[in-house]
XYZ file of C-alpha atoms in Angstrom:
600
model
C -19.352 154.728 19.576
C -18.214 156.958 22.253
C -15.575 154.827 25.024
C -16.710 154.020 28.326
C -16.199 151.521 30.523
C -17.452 150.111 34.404
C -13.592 150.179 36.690
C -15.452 151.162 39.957
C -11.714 150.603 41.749
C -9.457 151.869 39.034
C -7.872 155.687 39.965
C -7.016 155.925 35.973
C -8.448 154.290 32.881
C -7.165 155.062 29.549
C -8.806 154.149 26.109
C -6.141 153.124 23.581
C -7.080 153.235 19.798
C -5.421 151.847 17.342
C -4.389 147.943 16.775
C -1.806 146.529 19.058
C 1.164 146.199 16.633
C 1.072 150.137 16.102
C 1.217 153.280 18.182
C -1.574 153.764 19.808
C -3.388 157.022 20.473
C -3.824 157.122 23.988
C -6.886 158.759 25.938
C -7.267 159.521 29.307
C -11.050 159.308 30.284
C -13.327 160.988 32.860
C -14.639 159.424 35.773
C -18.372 159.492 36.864
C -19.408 159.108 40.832
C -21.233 155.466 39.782
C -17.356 153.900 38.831
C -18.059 154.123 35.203
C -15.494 155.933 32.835
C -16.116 157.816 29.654
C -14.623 159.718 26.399
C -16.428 162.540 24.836
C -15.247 161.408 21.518
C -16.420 159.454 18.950
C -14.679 155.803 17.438
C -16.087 155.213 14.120
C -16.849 151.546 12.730
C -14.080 149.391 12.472
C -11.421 151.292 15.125
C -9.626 148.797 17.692
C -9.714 149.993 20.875
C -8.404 148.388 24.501
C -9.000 150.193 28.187
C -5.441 150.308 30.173
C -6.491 150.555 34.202
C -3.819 152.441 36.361
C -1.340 152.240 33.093
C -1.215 148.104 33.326
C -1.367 146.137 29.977
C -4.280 146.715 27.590
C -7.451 144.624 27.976
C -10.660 144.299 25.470
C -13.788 145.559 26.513
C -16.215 143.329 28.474
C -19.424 144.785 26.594
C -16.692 144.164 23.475
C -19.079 143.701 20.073
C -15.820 142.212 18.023
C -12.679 140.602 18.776
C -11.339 140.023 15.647
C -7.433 139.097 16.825
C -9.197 137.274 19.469
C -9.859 136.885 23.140
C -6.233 138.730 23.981
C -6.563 141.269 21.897
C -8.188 144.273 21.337
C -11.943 145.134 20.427
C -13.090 146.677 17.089
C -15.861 148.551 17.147
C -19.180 147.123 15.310
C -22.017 149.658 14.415
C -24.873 146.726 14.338
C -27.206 149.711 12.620
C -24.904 149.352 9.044
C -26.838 145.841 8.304
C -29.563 146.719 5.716
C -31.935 143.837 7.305
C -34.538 141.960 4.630
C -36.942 140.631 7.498
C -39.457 143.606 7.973
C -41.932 141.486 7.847
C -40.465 138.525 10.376
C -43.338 137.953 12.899
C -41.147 135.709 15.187
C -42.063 132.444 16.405
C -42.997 131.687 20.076
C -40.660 128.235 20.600
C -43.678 126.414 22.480
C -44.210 123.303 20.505
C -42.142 123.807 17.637
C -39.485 121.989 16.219
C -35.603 122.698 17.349
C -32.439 121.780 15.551
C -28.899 122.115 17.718
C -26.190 123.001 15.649
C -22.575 123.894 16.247
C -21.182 126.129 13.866
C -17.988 125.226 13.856
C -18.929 121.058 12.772
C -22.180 121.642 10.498
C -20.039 122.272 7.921
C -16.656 121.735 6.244
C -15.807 126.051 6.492
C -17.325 125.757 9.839
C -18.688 129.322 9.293
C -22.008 130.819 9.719
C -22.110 132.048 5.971
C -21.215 128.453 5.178
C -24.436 127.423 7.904
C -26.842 129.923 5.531
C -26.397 127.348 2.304
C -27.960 124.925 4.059
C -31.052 126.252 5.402
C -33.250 125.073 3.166
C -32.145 121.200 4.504
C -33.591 122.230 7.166
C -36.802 123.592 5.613
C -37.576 120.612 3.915
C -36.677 118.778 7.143
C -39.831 120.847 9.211
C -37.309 122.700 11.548
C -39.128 125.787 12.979
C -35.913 127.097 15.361
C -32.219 126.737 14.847
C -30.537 126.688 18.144
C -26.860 127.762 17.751
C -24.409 126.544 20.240
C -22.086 129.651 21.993
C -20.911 131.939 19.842
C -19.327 133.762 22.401
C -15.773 134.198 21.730
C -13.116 131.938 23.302
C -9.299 131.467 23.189
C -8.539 129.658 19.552
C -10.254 128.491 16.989
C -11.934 125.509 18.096
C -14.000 124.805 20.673
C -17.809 123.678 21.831
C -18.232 127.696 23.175
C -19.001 127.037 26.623
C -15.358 128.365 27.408
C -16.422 132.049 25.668
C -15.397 135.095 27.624
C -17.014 137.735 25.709
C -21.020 137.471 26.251
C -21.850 140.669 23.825
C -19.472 139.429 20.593
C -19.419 136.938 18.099
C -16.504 134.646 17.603
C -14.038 135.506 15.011
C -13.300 131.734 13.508
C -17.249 131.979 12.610
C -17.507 135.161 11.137
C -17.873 137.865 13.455
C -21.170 139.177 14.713
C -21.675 140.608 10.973
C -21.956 137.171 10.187
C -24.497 136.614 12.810
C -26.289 139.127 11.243
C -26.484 137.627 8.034
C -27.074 134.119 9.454
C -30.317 135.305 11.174
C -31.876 137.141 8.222
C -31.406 134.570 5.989
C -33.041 131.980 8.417
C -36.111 134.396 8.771
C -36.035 134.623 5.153
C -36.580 130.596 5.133
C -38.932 131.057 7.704
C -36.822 129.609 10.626
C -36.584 131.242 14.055
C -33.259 131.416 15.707
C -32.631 130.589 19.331
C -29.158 131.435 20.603
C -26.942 129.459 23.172
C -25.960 131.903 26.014
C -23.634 131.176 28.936
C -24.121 133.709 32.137
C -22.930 131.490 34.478
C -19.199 131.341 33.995
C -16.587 132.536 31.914
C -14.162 130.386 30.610
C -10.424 129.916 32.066
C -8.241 132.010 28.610
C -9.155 135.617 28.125
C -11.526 136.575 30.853
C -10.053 139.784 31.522
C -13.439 141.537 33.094
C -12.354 140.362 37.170
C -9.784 143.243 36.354
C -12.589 145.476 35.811
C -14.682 145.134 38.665
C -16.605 142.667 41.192
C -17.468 140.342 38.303
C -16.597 137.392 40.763
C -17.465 136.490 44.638
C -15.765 134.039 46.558
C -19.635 134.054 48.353
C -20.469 131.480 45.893
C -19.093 128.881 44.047
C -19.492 126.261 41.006
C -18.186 123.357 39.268
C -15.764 126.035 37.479
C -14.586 127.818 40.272
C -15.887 131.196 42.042
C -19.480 132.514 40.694
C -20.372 135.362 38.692
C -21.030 138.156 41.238
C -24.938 138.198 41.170
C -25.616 139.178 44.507
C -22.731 140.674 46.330
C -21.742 144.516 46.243
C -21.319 145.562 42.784
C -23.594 143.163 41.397
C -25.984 145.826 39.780
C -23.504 146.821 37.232
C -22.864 143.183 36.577
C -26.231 141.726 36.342
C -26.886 144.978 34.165
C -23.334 143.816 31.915
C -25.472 140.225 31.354
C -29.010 141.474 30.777
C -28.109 144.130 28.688
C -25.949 141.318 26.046
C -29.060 139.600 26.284
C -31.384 142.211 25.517
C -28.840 143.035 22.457
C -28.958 139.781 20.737
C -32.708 139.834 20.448
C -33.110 143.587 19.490
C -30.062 144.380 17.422
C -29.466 140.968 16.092
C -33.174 139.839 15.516
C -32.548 136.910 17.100
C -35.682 135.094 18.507
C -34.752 133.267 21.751
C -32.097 132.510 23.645
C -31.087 129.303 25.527
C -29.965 129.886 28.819
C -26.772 127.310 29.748
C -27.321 125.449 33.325
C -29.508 128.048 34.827
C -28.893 126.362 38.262
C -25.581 127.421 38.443
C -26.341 131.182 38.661
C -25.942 131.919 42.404
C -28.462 134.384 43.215
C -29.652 135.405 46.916
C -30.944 138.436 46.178
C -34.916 139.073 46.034
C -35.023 139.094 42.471
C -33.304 136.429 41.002
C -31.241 137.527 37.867
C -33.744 135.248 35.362
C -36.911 137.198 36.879
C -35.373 139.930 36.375
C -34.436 139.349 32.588
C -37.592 137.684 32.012
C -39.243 141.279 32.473
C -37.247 143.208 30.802
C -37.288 140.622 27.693
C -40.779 141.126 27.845
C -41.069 144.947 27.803
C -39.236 144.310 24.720
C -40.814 141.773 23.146
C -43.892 144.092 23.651
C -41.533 146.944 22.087
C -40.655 144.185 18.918
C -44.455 143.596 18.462
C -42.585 139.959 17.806
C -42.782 136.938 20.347
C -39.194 136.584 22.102
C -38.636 133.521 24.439
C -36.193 132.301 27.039
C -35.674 128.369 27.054
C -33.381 127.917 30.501
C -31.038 124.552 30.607
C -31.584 123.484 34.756
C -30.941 120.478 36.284
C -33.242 120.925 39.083
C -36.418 119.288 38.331
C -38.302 122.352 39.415
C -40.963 124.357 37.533
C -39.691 127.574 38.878
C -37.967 128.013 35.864
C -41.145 128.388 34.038
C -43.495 129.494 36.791
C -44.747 133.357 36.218
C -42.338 136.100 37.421
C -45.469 137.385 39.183
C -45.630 134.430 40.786
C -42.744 134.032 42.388
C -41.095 132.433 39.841
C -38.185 132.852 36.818
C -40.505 133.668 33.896
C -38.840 131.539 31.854
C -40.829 130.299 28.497
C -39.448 126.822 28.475
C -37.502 124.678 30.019
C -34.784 121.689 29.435
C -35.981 117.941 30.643
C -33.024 115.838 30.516
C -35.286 113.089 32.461
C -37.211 112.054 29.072
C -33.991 111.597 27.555
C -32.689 109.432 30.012
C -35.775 107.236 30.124
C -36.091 106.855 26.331
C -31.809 106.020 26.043
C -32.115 103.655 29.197
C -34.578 101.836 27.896
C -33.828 101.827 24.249
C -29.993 101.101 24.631
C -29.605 99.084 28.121
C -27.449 101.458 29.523
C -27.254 102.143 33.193
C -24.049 103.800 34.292
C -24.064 106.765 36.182
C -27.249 108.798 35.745
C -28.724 106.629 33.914
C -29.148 104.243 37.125
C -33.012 105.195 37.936
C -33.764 104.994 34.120
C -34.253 101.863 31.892
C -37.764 100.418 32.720
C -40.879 101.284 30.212
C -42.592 102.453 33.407
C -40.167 105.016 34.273
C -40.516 106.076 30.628
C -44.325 106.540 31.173
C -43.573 108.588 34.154
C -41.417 110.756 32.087
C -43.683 110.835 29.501
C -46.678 111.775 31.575
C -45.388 113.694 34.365
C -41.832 115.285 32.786
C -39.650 114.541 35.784
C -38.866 111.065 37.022
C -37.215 112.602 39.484
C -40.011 114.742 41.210
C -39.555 114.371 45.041
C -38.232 110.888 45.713
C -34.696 109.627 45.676
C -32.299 110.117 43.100
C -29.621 107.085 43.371
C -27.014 108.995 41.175
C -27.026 112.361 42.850
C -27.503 110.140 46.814
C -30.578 112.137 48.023
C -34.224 113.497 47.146
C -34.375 115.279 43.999
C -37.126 117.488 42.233
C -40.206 118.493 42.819
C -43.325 117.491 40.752
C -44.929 119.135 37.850
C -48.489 120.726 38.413
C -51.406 119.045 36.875
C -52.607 121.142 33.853
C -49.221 122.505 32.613
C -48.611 122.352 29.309
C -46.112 119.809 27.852
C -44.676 122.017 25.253
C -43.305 124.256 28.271
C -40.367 121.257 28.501
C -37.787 120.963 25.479
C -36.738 117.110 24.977
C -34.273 115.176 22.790
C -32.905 111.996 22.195
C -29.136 113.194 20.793
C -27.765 116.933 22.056
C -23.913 118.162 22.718
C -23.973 117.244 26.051
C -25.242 113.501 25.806
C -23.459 112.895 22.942
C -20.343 114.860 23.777
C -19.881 114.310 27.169
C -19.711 110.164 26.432
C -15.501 108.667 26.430
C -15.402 109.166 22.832
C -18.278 110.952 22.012
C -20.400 108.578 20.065
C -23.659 108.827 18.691
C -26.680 106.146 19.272
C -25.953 104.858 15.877
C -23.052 103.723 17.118
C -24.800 101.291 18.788
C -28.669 101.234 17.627
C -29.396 100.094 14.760
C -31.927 101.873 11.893
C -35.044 100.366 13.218
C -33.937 101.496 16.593
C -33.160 104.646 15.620
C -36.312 105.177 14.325
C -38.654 104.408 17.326
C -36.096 106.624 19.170
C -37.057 109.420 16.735
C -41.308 108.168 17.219
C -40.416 108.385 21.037
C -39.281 112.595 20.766
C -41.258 113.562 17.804
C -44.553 112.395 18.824
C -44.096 113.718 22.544
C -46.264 115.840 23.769
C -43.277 118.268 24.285
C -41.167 120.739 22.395
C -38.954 118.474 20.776
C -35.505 119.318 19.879
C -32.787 117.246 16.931
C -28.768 117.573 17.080
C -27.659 118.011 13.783
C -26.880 114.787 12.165
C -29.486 113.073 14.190
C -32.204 113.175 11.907
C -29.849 110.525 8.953
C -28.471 108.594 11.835
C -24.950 110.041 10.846
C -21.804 107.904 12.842
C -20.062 111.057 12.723
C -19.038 111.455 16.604
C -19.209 114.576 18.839
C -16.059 114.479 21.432
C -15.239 117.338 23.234
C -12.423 119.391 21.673
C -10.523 122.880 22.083
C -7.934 124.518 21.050
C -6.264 126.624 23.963
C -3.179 128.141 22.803
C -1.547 128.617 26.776
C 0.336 125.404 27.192
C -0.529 124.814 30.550
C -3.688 125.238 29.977
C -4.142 122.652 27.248
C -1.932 119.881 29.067
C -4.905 120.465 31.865
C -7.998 119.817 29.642
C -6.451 116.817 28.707
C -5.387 115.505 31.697
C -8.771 116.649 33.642
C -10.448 114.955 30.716
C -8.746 111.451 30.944
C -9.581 111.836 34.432
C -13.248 112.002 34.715
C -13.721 109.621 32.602
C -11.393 106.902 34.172
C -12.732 104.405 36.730
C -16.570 104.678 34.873
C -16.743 101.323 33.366
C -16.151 102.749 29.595
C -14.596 99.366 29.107
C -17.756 97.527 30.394
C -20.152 99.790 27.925
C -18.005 99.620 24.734
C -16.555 95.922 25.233
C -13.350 97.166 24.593
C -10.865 99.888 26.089
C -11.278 103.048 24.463
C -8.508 105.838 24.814
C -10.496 109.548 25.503
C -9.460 111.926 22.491
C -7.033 114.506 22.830
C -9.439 117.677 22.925
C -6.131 119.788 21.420
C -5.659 117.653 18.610
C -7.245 119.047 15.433
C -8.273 115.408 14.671
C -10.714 115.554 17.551
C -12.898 118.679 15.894
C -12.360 116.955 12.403
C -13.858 113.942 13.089
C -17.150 116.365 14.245
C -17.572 117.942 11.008
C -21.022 116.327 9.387
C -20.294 114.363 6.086
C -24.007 115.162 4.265
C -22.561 112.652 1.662
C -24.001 110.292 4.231
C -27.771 111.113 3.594
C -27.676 109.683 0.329
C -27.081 106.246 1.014
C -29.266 103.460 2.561
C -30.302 103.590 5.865
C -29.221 107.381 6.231
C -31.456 108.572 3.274
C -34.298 106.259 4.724
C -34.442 108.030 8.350
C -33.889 111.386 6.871
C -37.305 110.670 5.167
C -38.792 109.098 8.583
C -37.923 112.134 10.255
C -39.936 114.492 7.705
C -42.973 112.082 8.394
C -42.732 112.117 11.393
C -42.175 116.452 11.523
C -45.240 116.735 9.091
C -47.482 114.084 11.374
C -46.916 116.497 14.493
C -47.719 119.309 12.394
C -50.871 117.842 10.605
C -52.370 116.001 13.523
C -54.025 117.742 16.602
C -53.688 115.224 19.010
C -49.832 114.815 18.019
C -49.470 118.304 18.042
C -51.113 119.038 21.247
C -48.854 119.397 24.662
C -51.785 117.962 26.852
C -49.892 115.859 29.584
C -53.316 114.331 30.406
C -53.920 112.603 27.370
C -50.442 111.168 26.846
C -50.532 107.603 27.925
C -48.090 104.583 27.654
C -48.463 100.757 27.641
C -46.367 98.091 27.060
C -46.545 94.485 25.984
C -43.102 92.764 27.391
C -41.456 92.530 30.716
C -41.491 95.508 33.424
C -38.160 95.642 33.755
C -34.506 94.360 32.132
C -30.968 94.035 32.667
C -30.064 95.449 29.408
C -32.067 96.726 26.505
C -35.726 96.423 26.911
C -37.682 94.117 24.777
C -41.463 94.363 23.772
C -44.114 96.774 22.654
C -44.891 100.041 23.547
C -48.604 101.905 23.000
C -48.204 105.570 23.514
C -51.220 107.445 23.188
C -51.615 111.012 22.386
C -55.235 111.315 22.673
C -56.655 109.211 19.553
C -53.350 108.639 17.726
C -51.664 105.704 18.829
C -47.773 105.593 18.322
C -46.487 101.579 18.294
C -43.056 101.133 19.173
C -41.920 97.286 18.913
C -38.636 97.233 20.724
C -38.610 93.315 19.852
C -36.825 90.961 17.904
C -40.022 89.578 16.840
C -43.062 90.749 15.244
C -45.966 91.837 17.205
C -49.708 91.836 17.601
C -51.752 94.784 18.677
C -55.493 94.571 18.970
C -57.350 97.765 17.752
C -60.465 99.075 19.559
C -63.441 99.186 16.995
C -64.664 102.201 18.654
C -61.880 104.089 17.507
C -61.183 103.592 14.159
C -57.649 104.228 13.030
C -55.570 103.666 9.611
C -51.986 103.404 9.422
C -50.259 107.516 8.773
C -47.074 105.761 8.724
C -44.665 102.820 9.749
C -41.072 102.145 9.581
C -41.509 98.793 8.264
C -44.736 97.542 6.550
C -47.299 96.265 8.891
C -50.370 93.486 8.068
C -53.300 93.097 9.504
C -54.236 89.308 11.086
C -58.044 89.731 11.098
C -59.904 93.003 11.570
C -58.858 94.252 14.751
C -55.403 92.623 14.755
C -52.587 94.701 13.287
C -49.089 92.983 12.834
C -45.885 95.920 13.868
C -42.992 93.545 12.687
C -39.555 93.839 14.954
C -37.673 96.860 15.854
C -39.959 99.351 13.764
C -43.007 102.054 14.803
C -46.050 102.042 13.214
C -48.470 105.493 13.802
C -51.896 105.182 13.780
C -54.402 108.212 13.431
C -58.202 108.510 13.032
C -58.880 108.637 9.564
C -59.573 112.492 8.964
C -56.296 113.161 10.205
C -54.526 110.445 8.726
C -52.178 111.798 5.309
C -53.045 108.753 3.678
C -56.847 108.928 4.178
């Protein structure tokens, strides 16, 4: 790798090679008219490097492939071509429809390594997982963290191996026949380490979000910076293999400019996807209720392959768990679940009580549901609660399960958080492990304050004291204990979920992303103060999905004109006369026409 570096404003830059702890050899480079800065010579694999501008203190690279001392110290250079890659014959996999699994490689297992991730892949497999969605990798200060603090969008972080790891990880997925989506974060940096502002325009004060000023997207000097974001992008999927990336709250990239920075990577990831000869797609997290997102770049819109829907989460939580504090306020009723079932955003025009005015924007007729990527548990739902607990905290099995009918049986791209799928009562809090001080006495004390004054008390019945994200205890308690999936009702929905993975797979109509032949009804009142009790009838074309939400059994009559036999049921169901089938409390029963049906 030859040294160079974007310091449009610096008069000097030096490259300084060698660690930090020795004498450094130091370079003076050469200047080009465009700001950039360059060495003739040649770093081989494994040198540390840092740039010094105008003599001040050394700083990593901002395209930086490896910080192995971490986010203050200097970058190593990685020669991605060394990996002898096994997956020649990969053909990728297009997300639309498949099956997602969020993991965070620092909890899924005890190491919290990605070489400790590869052993169990093959869980997974048997599971019916098509994509593995990693959280950030990015590199941020410490050891511990959820990565949306990273600083360093083109590395891997040390704690989990490196990007050599990352290498490994995604060649042994492909070799299990697993896609790999990647969590990406373009729209801040976080507050340790983020040494690029001394670089350049990375920032403008022209914008703003919830972390401060915004990534300079559209000011002067945003070319080189937009090129800095696109260009880690474009790396991950080409000299990583990766498959797709997830793009972190795509709303908060402020960009006025006539091609908005997602257009513009949506082309270029297609020019390489047509390069690849492999399918490569962008899933974008946005809270705006807005198709753009997925709407065609030549269009008008981002390009974007899929897109997040946090509004079928809400309805299916509301309703299954009662819960109606903050934006959960508009959710709860099984009519606002068919909404969200039918039409993706409950939210699609009219007034959104949490955010105080009119939100969204509906979704055309004819679009296809798989375009929208759904859950029941992620980081942010689960993490982003007082103490980070899980549903089966509070739902029981039979609860859990319809939950899991609810997703699976969408007609959208439905996505798991790891754990999810054997009910674990392992929690997800929100932890990190800054090492300034300051710094850490801040998270805490920002974190015990937006969470005070929100009726935690109310939800749990008790008071509950926010966990210390610094304390080690608070990532510990994270870590998943698989010793869990062995016993009772863990090891039962672990099996649920597989039925209900190879149902979607085997059965057209619960396969199929058709919006228009998605229906819900519901036997039970239209509305509750707390968790909603009765029966609901999805239908996804033929199939019928029963979800009895009751504390009694109930009947369903069947239409004779359709003739359907039980695929599978939570709990076992009887039949009271021909067309009468029994679903006993709290459990889902699917029905499918009979040459679809597994147990035909």
């Amino acid at each position: 790798m030859r040294a160079a570096v974007w310091a449009p404003d610096a008069a000097r830059v030096d490259v300084l090679v060698g660690p930090d702890d020795t004498p450094r050899e130091v370079r003076a480079l050469t200047r080009s008219p465009d700001g950039w800065w360059h060495d003739d010579r040649e770093l081989p694999h494994g040198t540390d490097y840092a740039f010094s501008l105008d003599g001040g203190p050394a700083r990593p690279d901002p395209r930086s492939a490896w910080q192995p001392t971490g986010v203050h110290g200097p970058s190593r250079v990685f020669d991605t071509a060394r990996f002898a890659w096994t997956d020649d014959g990969w053909a990728g996999v297009d997300v639309r429809g498949r099956v997602l699994y969020e993991l965070h490689v620092g909890t899924f297992t005890d190491e919290g390594t990605l070489d400790a991730a590869c052993e169990h892949l093959e869980d997974l497999v048997s599971l019916g997982i098509d994509v593995v969605e990693l959280m950030p990798v990015a590199p941020f200060d410490g050891d511990r963290g959820w990565g949306y603090d990273g600083v360093g969008p083109w590395a891997v972080h040390e704690a989990y191996g490196g990007p050599a790891a990352l290498q490994r990880f995604v060649d042994a997925a492909h070799a299990h026949g697993l896609a790999v989506c990647l969590d990406v974060v373009h729209n801040h940096l976080g507050p340790a380490g983020a040494y690029v502002g001394e670089f350049g325009p990375y920032w403008t004060d022209a914008h703003h979000t919830p972390w401060g000023s915004a990534i300079n997207l559209d000011q002067p000097g945003s070319d080189e910076v937009r090129a800095w974001l696109i260009g880690s992008a474009l790396r991950w999927l080409r000299d990583f293999h990766v498959d797709a990336l997830r793009l972190d709250a795509v709303h908060e990239l402020r960009d006025d400019s006539d091609r908005h920075l997602l257009a513009e990577l949506s082309d270029e990831v297609a020019t390489l996807s047509a390069e690849l000869g492999r399918p490569l797609s962008l899933v974008a997290e946005t809270d705006l209720n807005d198709v753009v997102a997925i709407t065609p770049t030549s269009e008008g819109g981002w390009g974007m392959t899929a897109q997040w829907a946090d509004d079928v989460h809400h309805a299916i939580h509301a309703l299954v768990t009662g819960e109606r504090h903050g934006y959960y306020v508009d959710f709860g009723s099984p009519a606002t679940l068919r909404k969200a079932l039918t039409r993706v955003f409950v939210h699609d025009g009219g007034r959104s009580t949490f955010r105080g005015r009119d939100w969204g924007r509906p979704v055309p007729e004819g679009t296809d549901g798989h375009r929208f990527v759904v859950f029941v548990q992620d980081h942010d739902q689960v993490g982003n609660r007082a103490i980070g607990d899980r549903p089966s905290a509070l739902l029981d099995a039979g609860r859990l399960a319809c939950e899991a009918a609810l997703l699976l049986l969408s007609p959208f791209t439905p996505m798991l958080f790891m754990g999810e799928e054997w009910g674990t009562r392992r929690p997800f809090p929100f932890f990190t492990s800054f090492t300034d001080p300051d710094l850490a006495q801040a998270v805490r004390d920002g974190r015990r304050a937006e969470f005070a004054g929100h009726g935690w008390a109310a939800l749990y019945g008790r008071e509950v004291d926010v966990p210390d994200p610094q304390d080690p205890a608070t990532r510990d308690a994270a870590v998943l204990d698989r010793d869990e999936r062995t016993h009772g009702d863990h090891a039962r929905l672990l099996e649920w979920y597989r039925t209900l993975v190879a149902l979607r797979r085997s059965s057209a109509d619960l396969a199929s992303g058709d919006l228009a032949a998605t229906d819900l009804a519901w036997s039970g009142p239209d509305d509750s103060d707390g968790p909603w009790r009765g029966l609901l009838d999805l239908r996804r074309g033929d199939a019928r999905v029963l979800v009895n939400l009751d504390d009694d059994d109930r009947a369903v009559t069947l239409e004779p004109d359709v003739p359907l036999v039980v695929a599978a049921a939570w709990e076992p169901v009887r039949y009271d006369g021909p067309d009468t089938l029994v679903v006993p409390a709290t459990s889902v029963t699917v029905l499918l026409p009979r040459d679809e049906s597994p147990s035909a």
